[in-house]
Coordinates of N, CA and C in Angstrom, one line a residue:
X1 N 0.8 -1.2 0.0 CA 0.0 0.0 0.0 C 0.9 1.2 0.0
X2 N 0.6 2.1 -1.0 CA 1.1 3.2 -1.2 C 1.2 4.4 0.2
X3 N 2.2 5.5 0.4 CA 1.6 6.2 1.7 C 0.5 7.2 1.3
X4 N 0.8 7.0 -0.7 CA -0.5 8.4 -0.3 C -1.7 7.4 0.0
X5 N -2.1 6.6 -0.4 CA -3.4 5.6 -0.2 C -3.7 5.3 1.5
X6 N -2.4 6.4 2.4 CA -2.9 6.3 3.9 C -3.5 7.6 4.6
X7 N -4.2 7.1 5.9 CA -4.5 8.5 6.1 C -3.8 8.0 7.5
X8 N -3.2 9.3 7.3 CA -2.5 9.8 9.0 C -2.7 10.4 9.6
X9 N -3.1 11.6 9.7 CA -3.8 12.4 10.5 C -4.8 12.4 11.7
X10 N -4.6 12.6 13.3 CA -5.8 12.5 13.3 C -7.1 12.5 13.3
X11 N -7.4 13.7 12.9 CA -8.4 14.8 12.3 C -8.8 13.9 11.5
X12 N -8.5 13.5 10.6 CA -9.0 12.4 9.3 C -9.4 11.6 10.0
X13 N -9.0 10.8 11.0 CA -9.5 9.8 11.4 C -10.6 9.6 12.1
X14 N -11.0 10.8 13.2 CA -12.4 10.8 13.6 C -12.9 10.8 12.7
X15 N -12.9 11.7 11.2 CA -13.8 12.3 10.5 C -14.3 11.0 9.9
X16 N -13.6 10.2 9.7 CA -13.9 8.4 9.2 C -14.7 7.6 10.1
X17 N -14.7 8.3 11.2 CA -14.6 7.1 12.8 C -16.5 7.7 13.0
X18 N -16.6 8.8 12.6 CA -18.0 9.6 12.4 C -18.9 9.0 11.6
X19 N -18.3 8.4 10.5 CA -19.6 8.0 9.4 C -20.7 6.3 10.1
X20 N -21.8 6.5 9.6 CA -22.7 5.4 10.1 C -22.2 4.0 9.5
X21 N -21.3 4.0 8.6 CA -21.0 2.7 8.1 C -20.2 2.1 8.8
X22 N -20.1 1.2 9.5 CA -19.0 0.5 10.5 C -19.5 -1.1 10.5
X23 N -18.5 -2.1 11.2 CA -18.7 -2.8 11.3 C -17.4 -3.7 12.4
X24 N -17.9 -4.3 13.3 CA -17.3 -4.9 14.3 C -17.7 -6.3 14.4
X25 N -16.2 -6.8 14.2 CA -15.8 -8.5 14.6 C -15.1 -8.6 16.1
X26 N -14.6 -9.6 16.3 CA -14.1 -10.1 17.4 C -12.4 -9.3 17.4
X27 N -11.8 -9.3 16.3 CA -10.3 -8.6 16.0 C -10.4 -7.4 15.6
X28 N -11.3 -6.8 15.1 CA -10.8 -5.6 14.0 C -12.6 -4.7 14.4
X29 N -12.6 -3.6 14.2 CA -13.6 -2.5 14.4 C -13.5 -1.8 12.6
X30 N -14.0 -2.3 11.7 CA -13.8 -1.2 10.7 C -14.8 0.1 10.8
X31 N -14.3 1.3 9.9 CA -15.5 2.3 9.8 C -14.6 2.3 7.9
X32 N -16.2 2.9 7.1 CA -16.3 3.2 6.0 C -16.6 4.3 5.6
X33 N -16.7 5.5 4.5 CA -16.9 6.2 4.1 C -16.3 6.4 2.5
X34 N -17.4 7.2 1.9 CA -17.3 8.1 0.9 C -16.2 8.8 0.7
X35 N -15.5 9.0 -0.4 CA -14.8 10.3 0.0 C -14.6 10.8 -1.5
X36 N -14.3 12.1 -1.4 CA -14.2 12.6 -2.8 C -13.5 12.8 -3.8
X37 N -12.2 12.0 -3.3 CA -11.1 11.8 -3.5 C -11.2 10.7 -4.7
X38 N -10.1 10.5 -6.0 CA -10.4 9.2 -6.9 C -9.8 8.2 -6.1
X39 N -9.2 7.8 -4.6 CA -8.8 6.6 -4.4 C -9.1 6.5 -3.3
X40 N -8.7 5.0 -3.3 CA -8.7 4.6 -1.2 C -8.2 5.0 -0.2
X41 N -8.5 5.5 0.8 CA -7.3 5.3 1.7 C -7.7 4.8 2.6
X42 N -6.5 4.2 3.5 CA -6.7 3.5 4.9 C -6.0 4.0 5.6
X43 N -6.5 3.9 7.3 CA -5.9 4.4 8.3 C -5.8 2.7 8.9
X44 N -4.9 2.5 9.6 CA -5.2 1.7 10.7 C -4.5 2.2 12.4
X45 N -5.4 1.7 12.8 CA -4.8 2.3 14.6 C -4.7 0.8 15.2
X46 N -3.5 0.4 16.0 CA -3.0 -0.5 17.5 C -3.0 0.3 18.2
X47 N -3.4 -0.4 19.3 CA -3.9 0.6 20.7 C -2.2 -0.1 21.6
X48 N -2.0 0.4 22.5 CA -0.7 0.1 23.6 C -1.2 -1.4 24.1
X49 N -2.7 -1.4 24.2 CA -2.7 -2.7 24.5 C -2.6 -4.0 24.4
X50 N -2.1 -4.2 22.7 CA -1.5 -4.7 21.8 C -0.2 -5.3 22.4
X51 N 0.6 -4.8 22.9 CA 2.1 -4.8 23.1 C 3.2 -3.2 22.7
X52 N 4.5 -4.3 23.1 CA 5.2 -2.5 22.7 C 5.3 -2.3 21.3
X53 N 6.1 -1.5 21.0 CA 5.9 -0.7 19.6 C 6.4 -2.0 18.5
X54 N 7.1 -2.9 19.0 CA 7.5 -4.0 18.0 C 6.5 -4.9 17.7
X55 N 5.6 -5.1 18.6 CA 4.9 -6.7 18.4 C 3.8 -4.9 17.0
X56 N 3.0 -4.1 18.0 CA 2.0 -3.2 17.2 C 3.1 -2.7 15.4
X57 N 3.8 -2.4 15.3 CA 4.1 -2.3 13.9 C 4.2 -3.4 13.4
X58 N 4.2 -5.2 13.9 CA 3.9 -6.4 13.4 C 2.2 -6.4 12.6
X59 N 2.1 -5.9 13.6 CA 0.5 -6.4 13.7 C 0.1 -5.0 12.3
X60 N 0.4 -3.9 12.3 CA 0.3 -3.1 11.5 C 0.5 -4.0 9.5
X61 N 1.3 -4.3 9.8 CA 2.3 -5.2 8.7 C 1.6 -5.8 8.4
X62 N 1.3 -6.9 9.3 CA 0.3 -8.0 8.6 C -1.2 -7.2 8.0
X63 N -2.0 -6.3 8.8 CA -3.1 -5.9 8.6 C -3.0 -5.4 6.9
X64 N -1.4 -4.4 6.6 CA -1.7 -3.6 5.3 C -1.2 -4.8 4.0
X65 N -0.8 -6.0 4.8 CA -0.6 -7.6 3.7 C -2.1 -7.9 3.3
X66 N -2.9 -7.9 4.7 CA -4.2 -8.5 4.3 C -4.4 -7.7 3.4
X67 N -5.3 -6.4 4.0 CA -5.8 -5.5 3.0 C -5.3 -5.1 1.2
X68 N -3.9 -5.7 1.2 CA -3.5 -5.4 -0.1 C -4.0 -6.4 -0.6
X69 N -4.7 -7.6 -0.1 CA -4.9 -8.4 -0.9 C -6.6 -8.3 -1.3
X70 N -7.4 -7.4 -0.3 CA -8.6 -7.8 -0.8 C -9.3 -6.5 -1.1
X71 N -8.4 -5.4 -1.0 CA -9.1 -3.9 -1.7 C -8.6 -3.3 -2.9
X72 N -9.4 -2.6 -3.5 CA -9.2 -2.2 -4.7 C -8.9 -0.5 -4.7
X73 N -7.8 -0.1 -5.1 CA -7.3 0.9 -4.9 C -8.0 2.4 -5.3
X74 N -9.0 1.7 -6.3 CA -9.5 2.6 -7.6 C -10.7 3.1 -6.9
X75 N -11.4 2.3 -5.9 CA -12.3 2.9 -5.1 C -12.5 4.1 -4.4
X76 N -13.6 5.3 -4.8 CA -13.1 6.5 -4.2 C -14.0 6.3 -2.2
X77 N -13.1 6.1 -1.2 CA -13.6 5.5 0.2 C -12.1 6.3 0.9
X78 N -12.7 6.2 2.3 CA -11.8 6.3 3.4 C -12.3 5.0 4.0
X79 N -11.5 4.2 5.0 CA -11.6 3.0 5.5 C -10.3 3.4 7.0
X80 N -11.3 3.3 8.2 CA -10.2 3.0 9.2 C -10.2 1.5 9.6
X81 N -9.3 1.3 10.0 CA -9.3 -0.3 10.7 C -8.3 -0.1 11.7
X82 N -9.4 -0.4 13.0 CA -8.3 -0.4 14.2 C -8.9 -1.8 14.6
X83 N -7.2 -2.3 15.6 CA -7.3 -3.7 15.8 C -7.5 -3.7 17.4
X84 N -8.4 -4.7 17.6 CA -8.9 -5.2 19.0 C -7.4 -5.4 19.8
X85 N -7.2 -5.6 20.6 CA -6.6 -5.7 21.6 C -6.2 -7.3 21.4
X86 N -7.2 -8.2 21.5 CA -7.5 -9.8 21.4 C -6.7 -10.1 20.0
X87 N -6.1 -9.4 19.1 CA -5.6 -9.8 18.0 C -4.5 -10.3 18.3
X88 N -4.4 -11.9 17.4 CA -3.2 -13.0 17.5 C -2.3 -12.8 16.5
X89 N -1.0 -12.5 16.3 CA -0.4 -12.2 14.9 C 0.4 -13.5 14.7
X90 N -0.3 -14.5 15.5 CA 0.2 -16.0 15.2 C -0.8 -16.5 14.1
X91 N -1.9 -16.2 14.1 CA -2.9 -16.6 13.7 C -3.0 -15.6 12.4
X92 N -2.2 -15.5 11.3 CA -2.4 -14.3 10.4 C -3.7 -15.4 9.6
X93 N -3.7 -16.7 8.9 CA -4.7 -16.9 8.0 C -6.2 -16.6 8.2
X94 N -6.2 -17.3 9.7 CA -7.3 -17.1 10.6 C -7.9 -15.3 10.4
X95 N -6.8 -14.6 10.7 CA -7.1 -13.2 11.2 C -7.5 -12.6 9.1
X96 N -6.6 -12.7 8.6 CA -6.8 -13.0 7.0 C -8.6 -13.0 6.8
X97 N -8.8 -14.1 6.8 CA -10.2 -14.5 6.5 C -11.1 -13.9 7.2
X98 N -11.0 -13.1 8.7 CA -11.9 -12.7 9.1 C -12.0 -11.5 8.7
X99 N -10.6 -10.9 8.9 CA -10.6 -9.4 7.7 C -11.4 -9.3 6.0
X100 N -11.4 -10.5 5.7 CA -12.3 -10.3 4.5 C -13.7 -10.2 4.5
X101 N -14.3 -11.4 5.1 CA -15.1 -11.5 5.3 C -15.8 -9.9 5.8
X102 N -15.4 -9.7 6.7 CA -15.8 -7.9 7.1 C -15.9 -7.3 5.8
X103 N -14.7 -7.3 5.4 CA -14.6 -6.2 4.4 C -15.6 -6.6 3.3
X104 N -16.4 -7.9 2.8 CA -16.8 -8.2 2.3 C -18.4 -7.8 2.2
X105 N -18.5 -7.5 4.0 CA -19.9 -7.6 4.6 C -20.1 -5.7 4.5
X106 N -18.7 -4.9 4.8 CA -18.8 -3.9 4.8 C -19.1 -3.0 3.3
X107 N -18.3 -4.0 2.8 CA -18.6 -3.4 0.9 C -20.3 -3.2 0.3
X108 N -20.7 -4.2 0.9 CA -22.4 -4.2 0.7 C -23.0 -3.4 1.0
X109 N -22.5 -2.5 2.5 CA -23.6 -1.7 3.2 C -23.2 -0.6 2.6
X110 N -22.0 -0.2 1.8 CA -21.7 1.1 1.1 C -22.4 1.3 -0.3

């Protein structure tokens, strides 16, 4: 994933965290939105209660592996994905498939 395809900012991130489109699993809280922009972007947030900065930029890694595999860049969206606490980064296929599935479930409601 490209860095312009991210959003950094806080301010952007509420402004994502605001829209009614969301959707919550067991590992991951997505939020969806519109945006007016011609591309995707993603935010993701690890909380400290993750672990220290090593295990959470893991878990970052794996999340922007998944998502490269199942979003389409060309999409005009903001997308935050912050990860539960309970996330196993032993478990990437597991965690994989449940990230789609969402994103799957979430693509519908947009």
């Amino acid at each position: 994933m490209k860095k312009g395809n991210r959003i950094l900012a806080h301010e952007e991130f509420l402004e994502v965290e605001k829209s009614p489109t969301s959707l919550r699993t067991s590992d991951f809280i997505l939020f969806k939105r519109k945006s007016s922009l011609d591309k995707l972007r993603v935010g993701i947030s690890v909380s400290k209660k993750n672990g220290n900065a090593v295990r959470r930029n893991l878990i970052k890694r794996q999340v922007r592996c998944m998502l490269d595999a199942f979003l389409d860049t060309r999409e005009a969206a903001d997308l935050v994905v912050i990860v539960r606490k309970n996330y196993d980064p032993e478990k990437f296929h597991e965690n994989k498939e449940e990230l789609g599935k969402a994103l799957a479930a979430l693509g519908d409601t947009l």
